[in-house]
Short mmCIF file of C-alpha atoms in Angstrom, two decimals:
data_model
loop_
_atom_site.label_atom_id
_atom_site.label_comp_id
_atom_site.label_asym_id
_atom_site.label_seq_id
_atom_site.Cartn_x
_atom_site.Cartn_y
_atom_site.Cartn_z
CA MET A 433 13.95 -26.39 6.76
CA GLU A 434 12.35 -23.94 9.13
CA ASN A 435 14.27 -21.17 10.61
CA THR A 436 17.11 -21.93 8.12
CA ILE A 437 18.66 -20.24 4.87
CA PHE A 438 16.37 -22.33 2.83
CA SER A 439 13.08 -20.50 4.41
CA ILE A 440 14.21 -17.41 2.05
CA LEU A 441 14.37 -19.59 -1.01
CA PRO A 442 10.64 -19.51 -1.94
CA PRO A 443 9.97 -15.78 -1.27
CA LEU A 444 13.12 -15.24 -3.47
CA LEU A 445 12.41 -17.24 -6.16
CA ALA A 446 8.84 -15.79 -6.70
CA ILE A 447 10.43 -12.37 -6.60
CA VAL A 448 12.88 -13.49 -9.45
CA MET A 449 10.53 -15.06 -11.40
CA VAL A 450 8.27 -12.12 -11.56
CA LEU A 451 10.98 -10.02 -12.47
CA VAL A 452 12.30 -12.01 -15.15
CA THR A 453 8.85 -13.68 -16.52
CA LYS A 454 6.52 -10.81 -16.08
CA ARG A 455 3.78 -13.27 -14.98
CA VAL A 456 2.53 -12.57 -11.23
CA LEU A 457 0.51 -15.45 -10.83
CA LEU A 458 2.80 -18.07 -12.45
CA SER A 459 5.55 -16.88 -10.05
CA LEU A 460 3.86 -16.68 -6.90
CA GLY A 461 2.40 -20.30 -7.87
CA VAL A 462 6.18 -21.60 -8.00
CA GLY A 463 6.96 -19.79 -4.69
CA ILE A 464 3.85 -21.44 -3.09
CA VAL A 465 4.79 -24.95 -4.36
CA SER A 466 8.41 -24.65 -3.47
CA ALA A 467 7.34 -23.45 -0.04
CA ALA A 468 5.06 -26.21 0.46
CA LEU A 469 7.75 -28.95 -0.38
CA LEU A 470 10.43 -27.12 1.97
CA VAL A 471 7.68 -27.13 4.80
CA GLU A 472 7.04 -30.88 4.47
CA SER A 473 10.42 -31.89 3.40
CA PHE A 474 9.34 -32.78 0.10
CA SER A 475 6.79 -35.35 1.11
CA PRO A 476 4.16 -35.22 -1.94
CA ILE A 477 0.97 -36.03 0.04
CA ASP A 478 2.18 -33.63 3.14
CA SER A 479 3.04 -30.95 0.58
CA LEU A 480 -0.44 -30.87 -1.28
CA ILE A 481 -2.34 -31.11 2.25
CA ILE A 482 -0.39 -28.03 3.17
CA LEU A 483 -0.91 -26.39 0.00
CA TRP A 484 -4.71 -26.84 0.14
CA ASP A 485 -4.35 -25.37 3.96
CA SER A 486 -2.48 -22.22 2.53
CA PHE A 487 -5.32 -21.36 0.21
CA ILE A 488 -8.39 -22.44 2.58
CA THR A 489 -7.07 -20.34 5.27
CA SER A 490 -7.71 -17.16 3.39
CA PHE A 491 -11.29 -17.87 3.68
CA TRP A 492 -11.88 -20.38 6.80
CA ASP A 493 -9.67 -20.27 9.79
CA ASP A 494 -11.50 -21.91 12.72
CA GLY A 495 -14.39 -20.35 11.12
CA LEU A 496 -15.13 -17.76 8.26
CA ASN A 497 -12.07 -15.88 7.75
CA MET A 498 -14.07 -12.66 7.55
CA TYR A 499 -10.95 -10.17 7.56
CA ASN A 500 -10.07 -11.59 3.74
CA ILE A 501 -13.70 -12.22 2.88
CA TYR A 502 -14.51 -8.65 3.62
CA ILE A 503 -11.54 -7.22 1.68
CA LEU A 504 -11.98 -9.22 -1.20
CA SER A 505 -15.63 -8.31 -1.30
CA PHE A 506 -14.67 -4.55 -0.92
CA ILE A 507 -12.32 -4.72 -4.11
CA LEU A 508 -15.02 -6.37 -6.24
CA MET A 509 -17.60 -3.78 -5.23
CA LEU A 510 -14.78 -0.95 -6.15
CA GLY A 511 -14.94 -2.42 -9.64
CA VAL A 512 -18.67 -2.08 -9.68
CA ILE A 513 -18.78 1.21 -8.55
CA THR A 514 -16.05 1.89 -11.41
CA ALA A 515 -18.44 0.60 -13.88
CA ILE A 516 -21.67 2.01 -12.68
CA VAL A 517 -20.20 5.59 -12.44
CA SER A 518 -18.51 5.22 -16.11
CA LEU A 519 -21.86 4.00 -17.44
CA SER A 520 -23.72 6.79 -15.93
CA GLY A 521 -21.41 9.52 -17.44
CA GLY A 522 -20.22 10.42 -13.95
CA SER A 523 -16.60 9.55 -14.75
CA THR A 524 -16.98 11.69 -18.22
CA ALA A 525 -18.47 14.74 -16.28
CA PHE A 526 -16.15 14.81 -13.57
CA ALA A 527 -13.23 15.04 -16.14
CA ALA A 528 -14.67 17.76 -17.93
CA TRP A 529 -15.20 19.57 -14.52
CA ALA A 530 -11.86 18.79 -13.64
CA VAL A 531 -10.41 19.99 -16.96
CA LYS A 532 -11.57 23.22 -16.52
CA ARG A 533 -10.17 23.75 -13.14
CA ILE A 534 -7.15 21.65 -12.97
CA LYS A 535 -5.43 22.74 -16.13
CA THR A 536 -2.25 21.34 -16.02
CA ASN A 537 -0.31 18.05 -16.34
CA ARG A 538 1.23 19.50 -12.68
CA GLY A 539 -2.15 20.27 -11.27
CA SER A 540 -3.45 16.76 -11.64
CA LYS A 541 -0.36 15.12 -10.08
CA LEU A 542 -0.27 17.49 -6.92
CA LEU A 543 -3.88 16.86 -6.46
CA THR A 544 -3.02 12.83 -6.55
CA ALA A 545 -0.34 13.54 -3.90
CA PHE A 546 -2.60 15.64 -1.78
CA LEU A 547 -5.18 13.04 -1.94
CA GLY A 548 -2.92 10.36 -0.45
CA ILE A 549 -2.04 12.47 2.48
CA ILE A 550 -5.37 13.30 3.18
CA ILE A 551 -7.02 10.00 2.74
CA PHE A 552 -4.76 8.39 5.52
CA VAL A 553 -7.36 5.85 7.75
CA ASP A 554 -6.10 3.02 5.90
CA ASP A 555 -3.75 1.89 3.02
CA TYR A 556 -5.96 -0.32 1.23
CA PHE A 557 -8.82 2.35 1.36
CA ASN A 558 -6.38 5.01 0.52
CA ALA A 559 -4.85 2.96 -2.18
CA LEU A 560 -8.32 2.29 -3.81
CA ALA A 561 -9.96 5.44 -2.93
CA VAL A 562 -7.45 7.71 -4.35
CA GLY A 563 -7.21 5.89 -7.25
CA GLN A 564 -11.07 6.23 -8.18
CA ILE A 565 -10.90 10.08 -7.41
CA ALA A 566 -7.67 10.93 -9.31
CA ARG A 567 -7.56 8.64 -12.33
CA PRO A 568 -9.88 10.67 -14.52
CA ILE A 569 -7.92 13.68 -13.89
CA THR A 570 -4.53 12.05 -14.46
CA ASP A 571 -5.78 10.39 -17.66
CA SER A 572 -7.23 13.73 -18.90
CA HIS A 573 -3.89 15.32 -18.26
CA ARG A 574 -1.89 12.50 -19.90
CA VAL A 575 -0.32 11.20 -16.51
CA SER A 576 1.09 7.55 -16.96
CA ARG A 577 -1.18 5.18 -14.90
CA ALA A 578 2.46 3.83 -13.56
CA LYS A 579 3.19 7.45 -12.13
CA LEU A 580 -0.39 7.35 -10.58
CA ALA A 581 0.43 4.02 -9.00
CA TYR A 582 3.63 5.45 -7.68
CA PHE A 583 2.14 8.43 -6.07
CA ILE A 584 -0.82 6.30 -4.54
CA ASP A 585 1.78 3.45 -3.14
CA SER A 586 4.11 6.07 -1.89
CA THR A 587 1.79 8.34 -0.04
CA SER A 588 -0.57 5.25 1.49
CA ALA A 589 1.71 3.39 3.75
CA PRO A 590 4.11 6.24 4.39
CA VAL A 591 1.17 8.20 5.57
CA CYS A 592 -0.60 5.58 7.34
CA VAL A 593 2.63 4.70 9.42
CA VAL A 594 3.11 7.96 10.96
CA SER A 595 -0.70 8.58 11.67
CA PRO A 596 -1.96 7.35 15.04
CA VAL A 597 -5.55 7.69 13.57
CA SER A 598 -5.23 4.90 11.00
CA SER A 599 -5.48 1.18 11.17
CA TRP A 600 -1.66 1.15 11.08
CA GLY A 601 -1.41 3.56 14.07
CA ALA A 602 -3.87 1.62 16.22
CA PHE A 603 -1.85 -1.75 15.53
CA LEU A 604 1.73 -0.16 16.26
CA ILE A 605 0.36 1.76 19.26
CA SER A 606 -0.72 -1.45 20.83
CA GLN A 607 2.64 -3.10 19.88
CA LEU A 608 4.24 -0.34 21.46
CA GLY A 609 2.09 -1.00 24.78
CA VAL A 610 3.26 -4.50 24.84
CA ILE A 611 6.88 -3.32 24.79
CA PHE A 612 6.59 -0.79 27.13
CA THR A 613 5.15 -3.22 29.37
CA THR A 614 7.54 -5.93 29.04
CA TYR A 615 10.68 -3.43 29.64
CA ALA A 616 8.83 -1.32 32.16
CA VAL A 617 9.12 2.09 29.93
CA THR A 618 7.36 4.82 31.74
CA ASP A 619 9.02 7.94 30.33
CA TYR A 620 6.06 8.17 27.77
CA THR A 621 2.86 6.53 26.91
CA PRO A 622 2.78 4.27 23.70
CA LEU A 623 0.87 7.21 21.81
CA GLU A 624 3.43 9.65 22.75
CA ALA A 625 6.19 7.12 21.52
CA PHE A 626 4.30 6.82 18.03
CA MET A 627 3.92 10.77 17.69
CA LEU A 628 7.88 11.09 18.73
CA MET A 629 8.92 8.60 16.12
CA ALA A 630 7.08 10.32 13.06
CA PRO A 631 10.41 12.57 12.41
CA MET A 632 12.63 9.65 13.24
CA ASN A 633 11.05 7.84 10.23
CA PHE A 634 13.38 8.99 7.82
CA TYR A 635 12.18 6.55 4.81
CA VAL A 636 8.68 8.21 5.05
CA ILE A 637 10.47 11.82 5.10
CA ALA A 638 12.59 11.05 2.00
CA ALA A 639 9.80 9.01 0.17
CA LEU A 640 7.20 11.82 0.74
CA ALA A 641 9.66 14.66 -0.48
CA MET A 642 10.49 12.57 -3.55
CA VAL A 643 6.69 12.31 -4.65
CA PHE A 644 6.04 16.12 -4.14
CA PHE A 645 9.08 16.73 -6.05
CA THR A 646 8.10 14.59 -9.00
CA ALA A 647 4.69 16.01 -8.79
CA TRP A 648 6.07 19.61 -8.97
CA THR A 649 8.45 18.91 -11.56
CA ASP A 650 8.73 16.68 -14.91
CA ASN A 651 11.71 14.85 -13.85
CA ASP A 652 11.65 11.15 -14.39
CA LEU A 653 13.37 8.15 -13.08
CA GLY A 654 14.43 5.12 -15.04
CA GLU A 655 11.46 3.00 -16.54
CA MET A 656 9.10 5.94 -15.52
CA LYS A 657 10.54 8.12 -17.94
CA LYS A 658 9.33 5.80 -21.04
CA HIS A 659 5.77 5.44 -19.28
CA GLU A 660 5.41 9.32 -18.94
CA THR A 661 7.09 10.00 -22.60
CA LEU A 662 4.50 7.59 -24.08
CA ALA A 663 1.57 9.10 -22.49
CA LYS A 664 2.42 12.45 -23.19
CA GLU A 665 3.35 12.08 -26.75
CA THR A 666 0.69 9.35 -27.53
CA GLY A 667 -2.09 9.55 -24.94
CA VAL A 668 -1.22 5.65 -24.26
CA LEU A 669 -1.29 5.73 -20.36
CA PHE A 670 -0.46 2.07 -20.14
CA ASP A 671 0.77 -1.26 -22.24
CA PRO A 672 -2.62 -2.35 -23.55
CA ASN A 673 -1.03 -5.93 -23.87
CA LYS A 674 -0.53 -6.20 -20.30
CA SER A 675 -3.03 -7.45 -17.59
CA ASN A 676 -3.98 -4.06 -15.68
CA PRO A 677 -6.08 -4.72 -12.66
CA GLY A 678 -8.73 -2.17 -12.05
CA ASP A 679 -9.00 -0.93 -15.50
CA LEU A 680 -12.46 -1.75 -16.95
CA GLN A 681 -12.26 -4.00 -19.90
CA SER A 682 -15.91 -3.37 -20.84
CA ASN A 683 -18.05 -3.18 -23.88
CA PHE A 684 -20.78 -1.27 -22.21
CA PRO A 685 -21.59 2.24 -23.45
CA GLU A 686 -19.81 5.29 -21.31
CA ASN A 687 -22.87 7.79 -21.51
CA ASN A 688 -21.97 11.49 -21.82
CA TYR A 689 -25.18 12.75 -20.27
CA GLY A 690 -24.06 12.07 -16.57
CA LYS A 691 -23.42 14.74 -13.81
CA VAL A 692 -20.22 15.36 -11.67
CA ASN A 693 -22.37 14.05 -8.48
CA ASP A 694 -22.69 10.63 -10.21
CA LEU A 695 -19.09 10.15 -9.30
CA ILE A 696 -18.76 12.50 -6.20
CA LEU A 697 -21.49 11.00 -4.48
CA PRO A 698 -20.60 7.49 -4.49
CA ILE A 699 -16.86 8.27 -3.60
CA VAL A 700 -18.09 10.84 -0.71
CA SER A 701 -20.48 8.02 0.52
CA LEU A 702 -17.61 5.63 0.49
CA ILE A 703 -15.32 7.61 2.59
CA ALA A 704 -17.97 8.92 5.08
CA VAL A 705 -19.45 5.38 5.62
CA THR A 706 -16.04 3.84 6.04
CA LEU A 707 -14.74 6.44 8.20
CA PHE A 708 -18.12 6.35 10.41
CA SER A 709 -18.14 2.60 10.17
CA MET A 710 -14.51 2.37 11.60
CA PHE A 711 -15.58 5.01 14.46
CA TRP A 712 -19.01 2.96 15.26
CA THR A 713 -16.95 -0.50 14.90
CA GLY A 714 -14.10 0.97 17.35
CA TYR A 715 -16.60 2.50 19.67
CA GLN A 716 -18.39 -0.80 20.47
CA THR A 717 -15.48 -2.94 20.68
CA SER A 718 -13.66 -0.70 23.18
CA GLY A 719 -16.70 -0.75 25.54
CA LYS A 720 -18.32 2.69 24.25
CA VAL A 721 -15.16 4.93 25.59
CA MET A 722 -15.30 8.19 23.81
CA ASP A 723 -11.49 8.43 23.02
CA LEU A 724 -10.77 8.71 19.15
CA PHE A 725 -7.03 6.68 19.59
CA VAL A 726 -8.93 3.76 21.80
CA ILE A 727 -11.63 3.83 19.37
CA PHE A 728 -9.30 3.36 16.13
CA GLU A 729 -7.31 0.75 17.98
CA ASN A 730 -10.41 -1.37 18.18
CA THR A 731 -11.85 -0.36 15.16
CA ASP A 732 -12.83 -3.30 12.52
CA VAL A 733 -11.50 -1.98 9.19
CA PRO A 734 -12.45 -4.59 6.66
CA PHE A 735 -15.88 -4.73 7.91
CA SER A 736 -15.92 -1.06 7.61
CA LEU A 737 -14.73 -1.05 3.89
CA PHE A 738 -17.25 -3.50 3.01
CA ILE A 739 -19.93 -1.54 4.41
CA GLY A 740 -18.73 1.59 2.73
CA GLY A 741 -18.52 -0.35 -0.49
CA LEU A 742 -21.92 -1.79 -0.22
CA VAL A 743 -23.52 1.58 0.58
CA SER A 744 -21.60 3.34 -2.41
CA SER A 745 -22.49 0.72 -4.73
CA ILE A 746 -26.27 0.79 -4.15
CA LEU A 747 -25.95 4.54 -4.21
CA ALA A 748 -24.06 4.50 -7.32
CA ILE A 749 -26.90 2.27 -8.89
CA LEU A 750 -29.65 4.44 -7.82
CA LEU A 751 -28.14 7.61 -9.34
CA TYR A 752 -27.97 5.93 -12.56
CA THR A 753 -31.64 4.51 -12.23
CA ARG A 754 -32.92 8.45 -11.94
CA GLN A 755 -31.62 9.26 -15.44
CA PHE A 756 -34.06 6.56 -16.82
CA GLN A 757 -36.96 9.03 -17.29
CA ARG A 758 -34.83 12.27 -18.60
CA ASN A 759 -32.45 10.37 -20.73
CA PRO A 760 -33.38 7.50 -23.47
CA GLY A 761 -30.23 5.96 -23.41
CA ALA A 762 -30.40 4.64 -19.90
CA ASN A 763 -32.05 1.32 -19.25
CA THR A 764 -31.88 -1.37 -16.25
CA GLY A 765 -30.23 -3.96 -18.78
CA LEU A 766 -27.07 -2.20 -18.97
CA ILE A 767 -26.72 -2.26 -15.27
CA GLY A 768 -26.35 -6.15 -15.09
CA LYS A 769 -23.69 -6.01 -17.76
CA ALA A 770 -21.71 -2.93 -15.98
CA ILE A 771 -21.59 -5.26 -12.57
CA ILE A 772 -20.52 -8.12 -14.43
CA SER A 773 -17.91 -6.06 -16.11
CA GLY A 774 -16.93 -4.35 -13.03
CA ILE A 775 -16.42 -7.41 -11.15
CA ASN A 776 -14.71 -9.05 -13.95
CA SER A 777 -12.02 -6.23 -14.14
CA MET A 778 -10.89 -6.85 -10.59
CA LEU A 779 -10.62 -10.66 -10.95
CA PRO A 780 -6.89 -10.51 -11.72
CA ALA A 781 -6.19 -8.29 -8.67
CA ILE A 782 -8.15 -11.01 -6.38
CA CYS A 783 -6.33 -13.64 -7.83
CA ILE A 784 -3.00 -12.02 -6.90
CA LEU A 785 -3.86 -11.25 -3.56
CA ILE A 786 -5.08 -14.92 -2.71
CA PHE A 787 -1.89 -16.22 -4.08
CA ALA A 788 0.08 -13.54 -2.03
CA TRP A 789 -1.85 -14.55 1.15
CA SER A 790 -1.25 -18.30 0.54
CA LEU A 791 2.56 -17.40 0.09
CA SER A 792 2.58 -15.55 3.11
CA PHE A 793 1.00 -18.54 5.06
CA LEU A 794 3.92 -20.86 4.05
CA ILE A 795 6.59 -18.21 4.64
CA ASN A 796 5.42 -17.97 8.22
CA ALA A 797 5.21 -21.43 8.45
CA LEU A 798 8.89 -21.85 7.20
CA GLY A 799 10.17 -19.46 9.65
CA THR A 800 11.56 -16.80 7.14
CA GLY A 801 10.96 -13.93 9.44
CA GLU A 802 12.76 -15.93 12.40
CA PHE A 803 15.80 -16.89 10.50
CA LEU A 804 16.08 -13.19 9.18
CA ALA A 805 16.06 -11.99 12.91
CA LYS A 806 18.36 -14.32 14.25
CA LEU A 807 21.00 -12.78 11.69
CA VAL A 808 21.17 -9.61 14.08
CA THR A 809 20.59 -11.23 17.53
CA GLU A 810 23.41 -13.76 17.13
CA HIS A 811 26.21 -11.33 15.93
CA ASN A 812 27.90 -8.85 17.97
CA ILE A 813 27.01 -5.57 16.34
CA PRO A 814 28.54 -2.10 17.19
CA VAL A 815 25.75 -0.14 19.06
CA GLY A 816 26.04 2.78 16.54
CA LEU A 817 24.89 0.63 13.25
CA ILE A 818 21.92 -1.12 15.02
CA PRO A 819 19.42 1.44 13.46
CA PHE A 820 20.97 0.96 10.20
CA LEU A 821 21.11 -2.66 10.16
CA LEU A 822 17.77 -3.10 11.50
CA PHE A 823 16.36 -0.83 8.79
CA VAL A 824 17.92 -2.82 6.18
CA LEU A 825 17.20 -6.36 7.66
CA THR A 826 13.41 -5.28 8.15
CA ALA A 827 13.31 -3.86 4.67
CA PHE A 828 14.77 -7.16 3.33
CA MET A 829 12.11 -9.26 5.37
CA ALA A 830 9.19 -7.22 4.28
CA PHE A 831 10.56 -7.61 0.41
CA ALA A 832 10.80 -11.20 0.72
CA THR A 833 7.53 -11.85 2.89
CA GLY A 834 5.43 -9.10 1.02
CA SER A 835 4.34 -8.15 4.37
CA SER A 836 5.11 -4.83 6.18
CA TRP A 837 3.11 -5.60 9.44
CA GLY A 838 4.52 -9.34 9.89
CA SER A 839 8.13 -7.69 9.79
CA PHE A 840 6.60 -5.34 12.48
CA GLY A 841 5.47 -8.16 14.53
CA ILE A 842 8.81 -9.99 14.52
CA LEU A 843 11.07 -7.13 14.31
CA LEU A 844 9.80 -4.34 16.75
CA PRO A 845 10.03 -6.72 19.90
CA ILE A 846 13.54 -8.15 18.69
CA GLY A 847 14.67 -4.67 18.24
CA ALA A 848 13.35 -3.51 21.54
CA SER A 849 15.06 -6.80 23.28
CA ILE A 850 18.60 -5.70 21.71
CA ILE A 851 18.48 -1.98 22.33
CA MET A 852 17.35 -2.03 25.73
CA VAL A 853 20.38 -3.99 26.93
CA VAL A 854 22.83 -1.90 25.14
CA GLU A 855 21.74 1.65 24.55
CA PRO A 856 18.14 2.22 26.08
CA GLU A 857 18.28 5.54 24.69
CA LEU A 858 17.94 4.70 21.43
CA LEU A 859 14.65 2.68 21.76
CA LEU A 860 12.50 4.99 19.82
CA PRO A 861 15.10 5.45 16.82
CA VAL A 862 15.66 1.86 16.55
CA LEU A 863 11.70 1.25 16.45
CA ALA A 864 11.56 3.83 14.15
CA ALA A 865 13.99 2.43 11.80
CA VAL A 866 11.96 -0.89 11.88
CA LEU A 867 8.63 0.98 10.62
CA ALA A 868 10.93 2.71 7.80
CA GLY A 869 12.49 -0.60 6.50
CA ALA A 870 9.41 -2.30 6.49
CA VAL A 871 7.49 0.23 4.32
CA PHE A 872 10.62 0.30 2.06
CA GLY A 873 10.47 -3.21 1.77
CA ASP A 874 6.83 -3.39 1.08
CA HIS A 875 7.22 -0.42 -1.66
CA CYS A 876 9.73 -2.69 -3.57
CA SER A 877 7.97 -6.10 -3.10
CA PRO A 878 6.10 -7.68 -6.26
CA ILE A 879 4.28 -9.65 -3.58
CA SER A 880 3.18 -7.27 -1.24
CA ASP A 881 -0.56 -6.63 -0.95
CA THR A 882 -0.43 -3.11 -0.78
CA THR A 883 1.63 -2.98 -3.93
CA ILE A 884 -1.03 -5.09 -5.57
CA MET A 885 -3.64 -2.69 -4.25
CA SER A 886 -1.77 0.47 -5.55
CA ALA A 887 -1.62 -1.14 -9.01
CA THR A 888 -5.49 -2.00 -8.91
CA GLY A 889 -6.37 1.61 -8.03
CA ALA A 890 -4.46 2.96 -10.45
CA GLY A 891 -5.58 0.37 -13.17
CA VAL A 892 -1.85 -0.60 -14.27
CA ASN A 893 0.04 -3.84 -14.60
CA VAL A 894 1.71 -4.80 -11.13
CA ILE A 895 5.31 -4.97 -12.62
CA ASP A 896 4.94 -2.01 -14.29
CA HIS A 897 4.17 -0.47 -11.20
CA VAL A 898 7.08 -2.27 -9.17
CA MET A 899 9.66 -1.45 -12.06
CA THR A 900 8.78 2.16 -12.21
CA GLN A 901 8.48 2.91 -8.39
CA LEU A 902 11.67 0.92 -7.67
CA PRO A 903 14.26 3.71 -8.38
CA TYR A 904 12.54 6.62 -6.13
CA ALA A 905 11.89 4.03 -3.36
CA ILE A 906 15.73 2.79 -3.66
CA ILE A 907 17.00 6.62 -3.34
CA SER A 908 14.64 7.28 -0.45
CA ALA A 909 16.27 4.40 1.03
CA VAL A 910 19.41 5.16 0.59
CA ILE A 911 19.06 8.71 2.13
CA ALA A 912 17.31 7.36 5.02
CA ALA A 913 20.00 4.56 5.54
CA ILE A 914 22.54 7.56 5.43
CA GLY A 915 20.30 9.45 8.27
CA TYR A 916 20.06 6.10 10.57
CA LEU A 917 23.93 5.81 10.23
CA VAL A 918 24.56 9.32 11.32
CA LEU A 919 22.01 8.89 14.05
CA GLY A 920 23.57 5.80 15.20
CA LEU A 921 26.80 7.16 15.19
CA THR A 922 26.13 10.45 16.90
CA GLY A 923 23.42 9.52 18.79
CA SER A 924 21.32 12.35 18.00
CA VAL A 925 18.00 12.15 16.15
CA ILE A 926 18.60 15.95 15.15
CA PHE A 927 21.61 15.27 13.55
CA GLY A 928 20.01 12.54 11.27
CA PHE A 929 17.39 14.35 10.57
CA ILE A 930 19.23 17.53 9.39
CA THR A 931 21.30 14.81 7.15
CA VAL A 932 18.29 13.55 5.57
CA VAL A 933 16.99 16.84 4.75
CA PHE A 934 20.53 18.29 3.50
CA ILE A 935 20.87 15.02 1.18
CA LEU A 936 17.30 15.41 -0.16
CA ILE A 937 18.03 19.39 -0.99
CA LEU A 938 21.29 18.46 -2.61
CA PHE A 939 19.87 15.35 -4.56
CA PHE A 940 16.79 17.61 -5.61
CA THR A 941 19.11 20.46 -6.65
CA ILE A 942 21.43 18.38 -8.86
CA TRP A 943 18.95 16.52 -10.15
CA SER A 944 16.94 19.56 -11.10
CA PHE A 945 20.25 20.95 -12.91
CA LYS A 946 20.89 17.87 -15.17
CA GLY A 947 17.67 18.30 -16.79
CA LYS A 948 14.35 17.12 -16.62
CA SER A 949 14.87 13.38 -17.10
CA VAL A 950 17.25 10.99 -15.90
CA ALA A 951 17.39 7.82 -17.72
#
């Protein structure tokens, strides 16, 4: 079944079930079981063995899988930080402080969008940190959690994929280095090429423009309109009948005697310690080379997140304990209760993430990515269509596998191998189209880890996030696809860029003219 059309059945089955049943774990479970059966040709015993392997690999892969363990630990600690900050009254104090200074719904949305741009070092870190900072503000201005998740998701990966000083940038620059060495490309260094590719990533341009236009206006698309109307008219920010990862389901008191620093200091320490750890681990691994790009290429992001989360958790607890003397409502007994509640709040996201990793393991064993890549390599394709087709193919691969990085790893070398034979001048646009397609597919996929992280950071149901973000992502992708068609057919990056900008302006003008909401 490997490398055949059957290899796309498990991810498609999981995605369809998610959209139909709205039950993520059940749908992922069905996809996992079907993938295991296909890999082992329906042998019951062998299927059970590889099913076990797919789960255990998340924690043990020739030794402890510290990458995943650190990520899971960080997510749990983020729940603890949220619970302790709420217990200390920090969230209440910060919300009161922010309401006095950010007086409008628009201001809260723009702040969230700008935070997504500023915190660019890693998409996981972005999704969870921006959610922690922005949620009290957007909640106070009745911005739905679905819109918060959209802002988080559509600024995290799109910014990381064009930022050289990020975990994504480091990974992609190293990938470019291998490609350039393979094809003896000497016109530019991998870093220079990465920077040149940024304005060629038409999906990023369209997606970010859509975020800021939506933040500035009250215009809403599709399902998002329902969530925003409910939030503004009733104050209900999410569906209480659905599982909302990252939202505290607590029964401990939220005190009102806290200070703004009870929220700010844990978040600032989380950011500062994580950044310092990323710098330090990269500095040590690179042989103590004082080069920022080399450092970020060699950094250990999961470990840095773990250290940042640990320090921030301890600081949040210490800030709460200093209230014992001056506030009779503060007591040590509530700390344990808050920690347990914080951990419990993150368990749905943890389970979904482990299931998504398991499915990704089995999809890789099936060779789903290789099969999709063959669709391009085995057919005679006009040169002018290659950027467009690779954008579409990478999007579908990322959507089906839930992995943008996996799509990068497979299709960047394939895209380079195709274009270096027929039209080497289009190398960078083709590689940029692969990056753009991967981010788009990742945005649309309910089995993507970054989709799950964004929903967790916002405290909203994963499916609600996917369904409300989908129209914005699809419109941005259509605009980007037209841009790649123009680029490929004219051979001009400038023409493609101008086309994207023109369509965006035209769309926003028509959208604004038709009214504040589009059903």
